[in-house]
Amino acid sequence: MTSASQLKELAADIAREAGELARLRRSAGFALAATKSTLADIVTEADREVEALICARLDAERPGDGFLGEESGGGDGTTGVTWVVDPIDGTVNYAYGLPAYCVSIAAVEGGADPNSWRPLAAAVYAPVLGELFTAGRGEGAWLDDARLAVTSETPAGGLLATGFGYDPSTHDGDLLTVRQVMPLARDLRRGGSAALDLSYVAAGRLDGYFERGLSPWDFAAGSLLVTEAGGIVTRLDTASARPMLIAAGAPLHARITGVLDKEI
C-alpha cells in the first residue's frame, strides 16, 4: 500500500501546480473583467479549471482512487483511498484580489463521509503567499522544512478565527456563537479560508478556530495539519445540516467545546 509520505508528496506536488494555475487565472481575470459585469463567472471558470487539473493528475497517478471535489462532486474508487479537494478555498478573497486563498488537497482512507474516514495526507498551498503546508499521518505537520506545533498555553486568551456561511439566515446564529466564545478570546480573526485558518492553527499563528456548516473539502486537509501538529479537531452536532468544527490545542479546545456544547 502507498505510504502516507508518498501520498503527501503527491498532494504537495499537485497543490503547487494547481495553485500556480489559480494565480495565473486570477491575473488574467483582471484583464477580462472590463468586459464582464462581475468577476463571478471568471472565478467559477477558474475553480472548475483548477479542479480539472487536479483530477487529471490524480487519474494519471492514482487511477483507482475515489474523489470528492467541491466542483465535480464525488465518486468511489477501488483502492480504499479517496481524495478530498477544494480547488480554490477562499473564493471571495480570490475574486477581490486578496491573497488569503489556497488549494486544499487531502487523501483519506474510506469514502466521502468525514464521520468515517481516516485522514492520511494533506497539502494546503497558498500561491500568492508562497506557503505550502503538508502533513502525513504519523509524520507531523510542516511548513516547507519547518515542523509545526499548535500553541499550548493562552494566558491572555486565545487568538481565535471563525467564518460565516453565505446564507444570511444563518448570520444571527453565527454571531451568537461568537458572543459566547469571545470571553475566551484575546481577539478574533475572520480570514475567509477555512483551510488556511486550520493551517494557521497548526502553525501556532492562531490559537484556535471554530465554524459551523463547513463542507468536507473545507476541512479535510487542514484538520490533519492540526492533529499532526499536536492539536485536537472535533465536530459537534454532526447529524445537523451545519455541524460545528472546533480546532485548537488541547486546553483551549476543551474550553471552547465546553462553551459551545451548551449551545447544541
Short mmCIF file of C-alpha atoms in Angstrom, two decimals:
data_model
loop_
_atom_site.label_atom_id
_atom_site.label_comp_id
_atom_site.label_asym_id
_atom_site.label_seq_id
_atom_site.Cartn_x
_atom_site.Cartn_y
_atom_site.Cartn_z
CA MET A 1 0.00 0.00 0.00
CA THR A 2 1.21 3.52 -0.74
CA SER A 3 2.64 5.22 2.35
CA ALA A 4 1.29 8.41 3.88
CA SER A 5 4.59 10.05 2.94
CA GLN A 6 4.14 9.19 -0.74
CA LEU A 7 0.55 10.45 -0.71
CA LYS A 8 1.73 13.66 0.96
CA GLU A 9 4.39 14.24 -1.67
CA LEU A 10 1.88 13.70 -4.46
CA ALA A 11 -0.64 16.04 -2.81
CA ALA A 12 2.05 18.69 -2.39
CA ASP A 13 3.21 18.44 -5.99
CA ILE A 14 -0.32 18.70 -7.37
CA ALA A 15 -1.25 21.53 -4.97
CA ARG A 16 1.70 23.60 -6.15
CA GLU A 17 0.81 23.13 -9.81
CA ALA A 18 -2.88 23.80 -9.20
CA GLY A 19 -2.13 26.86 -7.08
CA GLU A 20 0.02 28.41 -9.76
CA LEU A 21 -2.76 27.85 -12.29
CA ALA A 22 -5.23 29.57 -9.96
CA ARG A 23 -2.87 32.51 -9.52
CA LEU A 24 -2.36 32.89 -13.27
CA ARG A 25 -6.09 32.71 -13.96
CA ARG A 26 -6.70 35.40 -11.32
CA SER A 27 -4.19 37.70 -13.02
CA ALA A 28 -5.84 37.10 -16.39
CA GLY A 29 -9.21 37.78 -14.80
CA PHE A 30 -8.34 41.41 -14.16
CA ALA A 31 -7.79 41.90 -17.87
CA LEU A 32 -11.10 40.22 -18.72
CA ALA A 33 -13.13 41.96 -16.03
CA ALA A 34 -13.54 45.13 -18.07
CA THR A 35 -15.77 43.22 -20.49
CA LYS A 36 -17.85 41.46 -17.82
CA SER A 37 -20.36 42.68 -15.25
CA THR A 38 -18.64 40.89 -12.35
CA LEU A 39 -15.73 38.56 -11.64
CA ALA A 40 -18.09 35.79 -10.54
CA ASP A 41 -18.01 33.92 -13.83
CA ILE A 42 -14.22 34.21 -14.02
CA VAL A 43 -13.88 32.78 -10.51
CA THR A 44 -16.26 29.91 -11.36
CA GLU A 45 -14.30 29.10 -14.51
CA ALA A 46 -11.02 29.16 -12.57
CA ASP A 47 -12.47 26.89 -9.86
CA ARG A 48 -13.51 24.33 -12.44
CA GLU A 49 -10.29 24.52 -14.41
CA VAL A 50 -8.13 24.08 -11.31
CA GLU A 51 -10.20 21.11 -10.12
CA ALA A 52 -9.99 19.56 -13.59
CA LEU A 53 -6.19 19.81 -13.43
CA ILE A 54 -6.17 18.11 -10.03
CA CYS A 55 -8.50 15.35 -11.29
CA ALA A 56 -6.33 14.75 -14.33
CA ARG A 57 -3.15 14.49 -12.25
CA LEU A 58 -4.77 12.07 -9.81
CA ASP A 59 -6.27 9.97 -12.59
CA ALA A 60 -2.81 9.63 -14.10
CA GLU A 61 -1.01 8.88 -10.84
CA ARG A 62 -3.71 7.03 -8.85
CA PRO A 63 -6.38 5.80 -11.29
CA GLY A 64 -8.23 3.58 -8.81
CA ASP A 65 -8.73 6.15 -6.06
CA GLY A 66 -12.00 7.82 -5.15
CA PHE A 67 -12.55 11.56 -5.47
CA LEU A 68 -14.64 14.18 -3.70
CA GLY A 69 -14.36 17.74 -5.02
CA GLU A 70 -16.23 20.98 -4.47
CA GLU A 71 -16.96 21.45 -8.17
CA SER A 72 -17.34 17.94 -9.59
CA GLY A 73 -18.77 16.01 -6.66
CA GLY A 74 -17.58 12.54 -5.79
CA GLY A 75 -17.04 9.03 -6.96
CA ASP A 76 -15.99 5.87 -5.14
CA GLY A 77 -12.74 4.17 -6.04
CA THR A 78 -11.38 0.66 -5.68
CA THR A 79 -8.25 1.27 -3.57
CA GLY A 80 -9.82 2.45 -0.31
CA VAL A 81 -8.24 5.92 -0.74
CA THR A 82 -10.34 9.00 -1.52
CA TRP A 83 -9.00 12.43 -2.44
CA VAL A 84 -10.93 15.35 -0.94
CA VAL A 85 -10.26 18.56 -2.85
CA ASP A 86 -11.10 22.25 -2.67
CA PRO A 87 -9.57 23.78 -5.81
CA ILE A 88 -9.78 27.36 -4.53
CA ASP A 89 -10.64 27.74 -0.87
CA GLY A 90 -11.41 31.37 -0.15
CA THR A 91 -13.10 32.23 -3.44
CA VAL A 92 -14.40 35.60 -2.21
CA ASN A 93 -10.83 36.59 -1.33
CA TYR A 94 -9.78 35.28 -4.75
CA ALA A 95 -12.43 37.35 -6.50
CA TYR A 96 -11.46 40.52 -4.66
CA GLY A 97 -7.74 40.07 -5.20
CA LEU A 98 -6.94 39.29 -1.56
CA PRO A 99 -4.03 36.87 -1.09
CA ALA A 100 -5.69 34.60 1.50
CA TYR A 101 -6.82 31.77 -0.76
CA CYS A 102 -5.39 28.32 -1.31
CA VAL A 103 -5.61 24.90 -2.91
CA SER A 104 -6.55 22.20 -0.38
CA ILE A 105 -5.92 18.51 -1.13
CA ALA A 106 -6.31 15.60 1.29
CA ALA A 107 -6.07 11.84 0.93
CA VAL A 108 -8.29 9.86 3.30
CA GLU A 109 -8.84 6.20 3.93
CA GLY A 110 -12.50 5.49 3.31
CA GLY A 111 -15.25 7.25 1.38
CA ALA A 112 -16.74 10.70 1.28
CA ASP A 113 -18.28 10.69 4.78
CA PRO A 114 -16.00 12.60 7.17
CA ASN A 115 -17.56 10.77 10.12
CA SER A 116 -16.00 7.52 8.92
CA TRP A 117 -12.83 8.43 7.05
CA ARG A 118 -9.24 8.26 8.36
CA PRO A 119 -7.03 11.12 7.13
CA LEU A 120 -3.74 10.02 5.56
CA ALA A 121 -2.10 13.01 3.89
CA ALA A 122 -2.69 16.70 3.28
CA ALA A 123 -1.37 19.68 1.37
CA VAL A 124 -2.55 23.30 1.55
CA TYR A 125 -0.84 25.70 -0.83
CA ALA A 126 -1.35 29.48 -0.82
CA PRO A 127 0.18 30.58 -4.15
CA VAL A 128 0.26 34.35 -3.58
CA LEU A 129 1.80 33.89 -0.14
CA GLY A 130 4.14 31.18 -1.43
CA GLU A 131 3.43 28.87 1.52
CA LEU A 132 2.97 25.11 1.36
CA PHE A 133 1.62 23.29 4.42
CA THR A 134 1.83 19.48 4.40
CA ALA A 135 1.11 16.58 6.72
CA GLY A 136 1.32 12.80 6.60
CA ARG A 137 -0.37 10.58 9.17
CA GLY A 138 2.16 9.90 11.93
CA GLU A 139 4.77 12.14 10.27
CA GLY A 140 3.93 15.56 11.69
CA ALA A 141 2.79 18.78 10.02
CA TRP A 142 5.17 21.00 8.11
CA LEU A 143 5.52 24.43 6.52
CA ASP A 144 8.16 23.82 3.91
CA ASP A 145 11.02 22.33 6.03
CA ALA A 146 9.82 23.63 9.41
CA ARG A 147 7.87 21.29 11.67
CA LEU A 148 4.69 22.82 13.09
CA ALA A 149 3.19 22.74 16.58
CA VAL A 150 -0.02 24.21 17.93
CA THR A 151 0.09 26.61 20.85
CA SER A 152 -0.46 25.01 24.25
CA GLU A 153 -0.89 27.98 26.57
CA THR A 154 -3.08 31.05 26.08
CA PRO A 155 -2.83 33.03 29.34
CA ALA A 156 -4.03 36.26 27.70
CA GLY A 157 -6.86 34.49 25.89
CA GLY A 158 -6.73 32.77 22.53
CA LEU A 159 -6.32 34.44 19.18
CA LEU A 160 -9.28 32.76 17.51
CA ALA A 161 -10.61 32.58 13.97
CA THR A 162 -14.06 31.82 12.63
CA GLY A 163 -16.16 32.14 9.49
CA PHE A 164 -19.75 32.77 8.44
CA GLY A 165 -21.95 30.99 5.95
CA TYR A 166 -23.19 32.61 2.75
CA ASP A 167 -26.85 32.23 3.76
CA PRO A 168 -27.93 35.45 5.55
CA SER A 169 -30.44 33.47 7.62
CA THR A 170 -27.54 31.83 9.48
CA HIS A 171 -25.72 35.02 10.42
CA ASP A 172 -27.60 35.75 13.65
CA GLY A 173 -26.77 32.28 14.96
CA ASP A 174 -23.12 32.64 13.95
CA LEU A 175 -22.87 36.00 15.70
CA LEU A 176 -24.42 34.49 18.83
CA THR A 177 -21.73 31.81 18.75
CA VAL A 178 -19.05 34.49 18.51
CA ARG A 179 -20.51 36.29 21.54
CA GLN A 180 -20.44 33.05 23.52
CA VAL A 181 -16.81 32.32 22.65
CA MET A 182 -15.39 35.84 23.00
CA PRO A 183 -14.78 35.60 26.78
CA LEU A 184 -12.12 33.01 25.90
CA ALA A 185 -10.55 35.17 23.20
CA ARG A 186 -7.75 37.67 23.13
CA ASP A 187 -9.07 38.73 19.72
CA LEU A 188 -10.92 37.34 16.72
CA ARG A 189 -9.91 36.95 13.07
CA ARG A 190 -12.11 36.30 10.01
CA GLY A 191 -9.73 35.24 7.23
CA GLY A 192 -12.15 33.82 4.69
CA SER A 193 -10.45 30.46 4.07
CA ALA A 194 -11.13 27.54 6.40
CA ALA A 195 -8.16 25.58 5.05
CA LEU A 196 -5.77 28.45 5.76
CA ASP A 197 -7.28 29.11 9.19
CA LEU A 198 -6.68 25.46 10.12
CA SER A 199 -3.16 25.64 8.68
CA TYR A 200 -2.50 28.68 10.85
CA VAL A 201 -3.74 26.86 13.96
CA ALA A 202 -1.27 24.07 13.11
CA ALA A 203 1.49 26.67 12.72
CA GLY A 204 0.68 28.43 16.01
CA ARG A 205 -0.29 31.64 14.20
CA LEU A 206 -3.80 31.18 15.57
CA ASP A 207 -4.65 29.52 18.88
CA GLY A 208 -7.98 28.12 17.75
CA TYR A 209 -10.67 28.04 15.11
CA PHE A 210 -14.40 27.31 15.13
CA GLU A 211 -17.04 27.41 12.43
CA ARG A 212 -20.42 25.93 11.59
CA GLY A 213 -21.52 24.47 8.28
CA LEU A 214 -18.19 23.55 6.67
CA SER A 215 -18.18 21.10 3.76
CA PRO A 216 -15.83 18.09 3.86
CA TRP A 217 -13.40 19.66 1.37
CA ASP A 218 -13.15 22.77 3.55
CA PHE A 219 -11.53 20.94 6.46
CA ALA A 220 -10.17 17.60 5.21
CA ALA A 221 -6.58 18.75 4.70
CA GLY A 222 -6.49 21.38 7.45
CA SER A 223 -7.78 19.01 10.10
CA LEU A 224 -4.89 16.60 9.54
CA LEU A 225 -2.45 19.50 9.74
CA VAL A 226 -3.83 20.45 13.16
CA THR A 227 -3.82 16.94 14.60
CA GLU A 228 -0.32 16.19 13.29
CA ALA A 229 0.81 19.47 14.90
CA GLY A 230 -0.42 18.18 18.26
CA GLY A 231 -3.88 19.75 18.28
CA ILE A 232 -7.41 18.41 18.50
CA VAL A 233 -10.15 18.72 15.89
CA THR A 234 -13.72 17.70 16.64
CA ARG A 235 -17.12 18.19 15.05
CA LEU A 236 -20.21 18.72 17.19
CA ASP A 237 -23.82 18.13 16.20
CA THR A 238 -22.84 16.08 13.15
CA ALA A 239 -26.42 14.99 12.49
CA SER A 240 -27.43 18.57 11.75
CA ALA A 241 -27.16 20.43 8.46
CA ARG A 242 -24.48 22.71 9.94
CA PRO A 243 -22.11 20.82 12.27
CA MET A 244 -19.69 22.83 14.37
CA LEU A 245 -15.96 22.25 13.87
CA ILE A 246 -13.53 23.18 16.66
CA ALA A 247 -9.74 23.06 16.29
CA ALA A 248 -7.14 24.08 18.88
CA GLY A 249 -4.52 22.81 21.29
CA ALA A 250 -5.96 20.56 23.99
CA PRO A 251 -6.56 23.10 26.82
CA LEU A 252 -8.20 25.73 24.63
CA HIS A 253 -10.13 23.10 22.66
CA ALA A 254 -11.65 21.87 25.92
CA ARG A 255 -12.68 25.40 26.90
CA ILE A 256 -14.25 26.22 23.52
CA THR A 257 -16.06 22.88 23.46
CA GLY A 258 -17.36 23.46 26.97
CA VAL A 259 -18.93 26.74 25.85
CA LEU A 260 -20.32 25.53 22.52
CA ASP A 261 -21.60 22.20 23.79
CA LYS A 262 -24.17 24.22 25.76
CA GLU A 263 -25.35 25.79 22.50
CA ILE A 264 -26.11 22.45 20.78
#
